[in-house]
PDB file of C-alpha atoms in Angstrom:
ATOM      1  CA  UNK A 893       0.247  -0.163  -0.100  1.00 91.00           C
ATOM      2  CA  UNK A 894       2.788   2.287   0.923  1.00 89.00           C
ATOM      3  CA  UNK A 895       4.162   2.178  -2.870  1.00 90.00           C
ATOM      4  CA  UNK A 896       0.449   2.811  -3.912  1.00 92.00           C
ATOM      5  CA  UNK A 897      -0.384   5.779  -1.698  1.00 90.00           C
ATOM      6  CA  UNK A 898       3.581   7.639  -2.533  1.00 89.00           C
ATOM      7  CA  UNK A 899       2.849   7.146  -6.078  1.00 90.00           C
ATOM      8  CA  UNK A 900      -0.560   8.379  -5.923  1.00 88.00           C
ATOM      9  CA  UNK A 901       0.595  11.274  -4.065  1.00 88.00           C
ATOM     10  CA  UNK A 902       3.595  12.235  -6.423  1.00 87.00           C
ATOM     11  CA  UNK A 903       2.022  11.193  -9.837  1.00 89.00           C
ATOM     12  CA  UNK A 904      -1.695  12.145  -9.679  1.00 88.00           C
ATOM     13  CA  UNK A 905      -2.383  14.696  -7.156  1.00 86.00           C
ATOM     14  CA  UNK A 906      -1.757  18.227  -7.936  1.00 86.00           C
ATOM     15  CA  UNK A 907       0.674  20.146  -5.790  1.00 83.00           C
ATOM     16  CA  UNK A 908      -1.872  22.422  -4.054  1.00 85.00           C
ATOM     17  CA  UNK A 909      -4.257  19.277  -3.427  1.00 81.00           C
ATOM     18  CA  UNK A 910      -1.415  17.100  -2.094  1.00 84.00           C
ATOM     19  CA  UNK A 911      -1.575  18.243   1.704  1.00 85.00           C
ATOM     20  CA  UNK A 912      -4.899  18.015   2.011  1.00 84.00           C
ATOM     21  CA  UNK A 913      -4.796  14.184   1.388  1.00 87.00           C
ATOM     22  CA  UNK A 914      -0.789  13.118   2.238  1.00 89.00           C
ATOM     23  CA  UNK A 915       1.703  14.131   4.355  1.00 90.00           C
ATOM     24  CA  UNK A 916       5.405  13.235   5.105  1.00 89.00           C
ATOM     25  CA  UNK A 917       5.676  11.499   8.601  1.00 89.00           C
ATOM     26  CA  UNK A 918       8.795  11.340  10.918  1.00 92.00           C
ATOM     27  CA  UNK A 919      10.422   8.456   8.809  1.00 87.00           C
ATOM     28  CA  UNK A 920       9.744  10.429   5.803  1.00 87.00           C
ATOM     29  CA  UNK A 921       7.309   8.257   4.361  1.00 86.00           C
ATOM     30  CA  UNK A 922       4.519   9.487   2.328  1.00 87.00           C
ATOM     31  CA  UNK A 923       1.107   9.028   4.280  1.00 90.00           C
ATOM     32  CA  UNK A 924      -2.849   9.612   4.133  1.00 90.00           C
ATOM     33  CA  UNK A 925      -4.047  12.442   6.616  1.00 89.00           C
ATOM     34  CA  UNK A 926      -6.641  11.340   9.053  1.00 89.00           C
ATOM     35  CA  UNK A 927     -10.043  11.548   7.156  1.00 88.00           C
ATOM     36  CA  UNK A 928      -9.382   9.660   4.147  1.00 90.00           C
ATOM     37  CA  UNK A 929     -11.184   6.293   4.023  1.00 91.00           C
ATOM     38  CA  UNK A 930      -9.102   3.581   1.967  1.00 93.00           C
ATOM     39  CA  UNK A 931     -11.382   0.671   0.611  1.00 95.00           C
ATOM     40  CA  UNK A 932      -9.531  -2.244  -0.495  1.00 96.00           C
ATOM     41  CA  UNK A 933     -11.763  -4.811  -2.582  1.00 96.00           C
ATOM     42  CA  UNK A 934     -14.697  -2.967  -1.253  1.00 96.00           C
ATOM     43  CA  UNK A 935     -13.304  -3.596   2.527  1.00 95.00           C
ATOM     44  CA  UNK A 936     -12.160  -0.881   4.799  1.00 94.00           C
ATOM     45  CA  UNK A 937      -8.401  -1.166   5.135  1.00 92.00           C
ATOM     46  CA  UNK A 938      -8.613  -0.937   8.880  1.00 90.00           C
ATOM     47  CA  UNK A 939      -9.143  -4.788   8.433  1.00 92.00           C
ATOM     48  CA  UNK A 940      -5.575  -5.538   6.670  1.00 90.00           C
ATOM     49  CA  UNK A 941      -3.868  -5.718  10.220  1.00 88.00           C
ATOM     50  CA  UNK A 942      -3.950  -4.546  13.547  1.00 89.00           C
ATOM     51  CA  UNK A 943      -1.555  -1.940  13.257  1.00 88.00           C
ATOM     52  CA  UNK A 944      -0.783   1.026  11.008  1.00 84.00           C
ATOM     53  CA  UNK A 945       2.250  -0.573   9.697  1.00 87.00           C
ATOM     54  CA  UNK A 946       0.239  -3.704   8.769  1.00 89.00           C
ATOM     55  CA  UNK A 947      -1.783  -1.544   6.661  1.00 89.00           C
ATOM     56  CA  UNK A 948       0.987   0.433   5.112  1.00 88.00           C
ATOM     57  CA  UNK A 949       2.789  -2.927   4.505  1.00 91.00           C
ATOM     58  CA  UNK A 950      -0.119  -4.714   2.951  1.00 93.00           C
ATOM     59  CA  UNK A 951       0.663  -5.902  -0.612  1.00 94.00           C
ATOM     60  CA  UNK A 952      -1.764  -5.361  -3.436  1.00 94.00           C
ATOM     61  CA  UNK A 953      -2.526  -8.430  -5.912  1.00 95.00           C
ATOM     62  CA  UNK A 954      -3.323  -8.064  -9.288  1.00 95.00           C
ATOM     63  CA  UNK A 955      -6.871  -7.223  -9.774  1.00 96.00           C
ATOM     64  CA  UNK A 956      -7.396  -5.530  -6.365  1.00 96.00           C
ATOM     65  CA  UNK A 957      -9.387  -2.343  -6.244  1.00 97.00           C
ATOM     66  CA  UNK A 958      -8.365   0.444  -4.118  1.00 96.00           C
ATOM     67  CA  UNK A 959     -10.679   3.414  -3.502  1.00 95.00           C
ATOM     68  CA  UNK A 960      -9.503   6.667  -1.222  1.00 91.00           C
ATOM     69  CA  UNK A 961     -12.644   8.484   0.124  1.00 90.00           C
ATOM     70  CA  UNK A 962     -12.494  11.718   1.843  1.00 86.00           C
ATOM     71  CA  UNK A 963     -14.876  12.001   4.962  1.00 86.00           C
ATOM     72  CA  UNK A 964     -14.179  15.362   5.206  1.00 78.00           C
ATOM     73  CA  UNK A 965     -16.455  18.378   3.438  1.00 73.00           C
ATOM     74  CA  UNK A 966     -17.091  21.719   3.383  1.00 62.00           C
ATOM     75  CA  UNK A 967     -19.929  23.532   5.010  1.00 48.00           C
TER      76      UNK A 967
END
């Protein structure tokens, strides 16, 4: 997952929009901001592992689908 998130941030997000979705953690990794729901094959990625490290280390398989959904909205 960390590879996909990094590629998503570096290649698909406009620079102005990047801070709304990702940031670099203390280790220099690109990680998602709170409020971004990640679905892998229609399952919340919270079920991919017990820790944040487990989720970011998850290896995607061919034909997996991934969705990034923001839970934040303006008013």
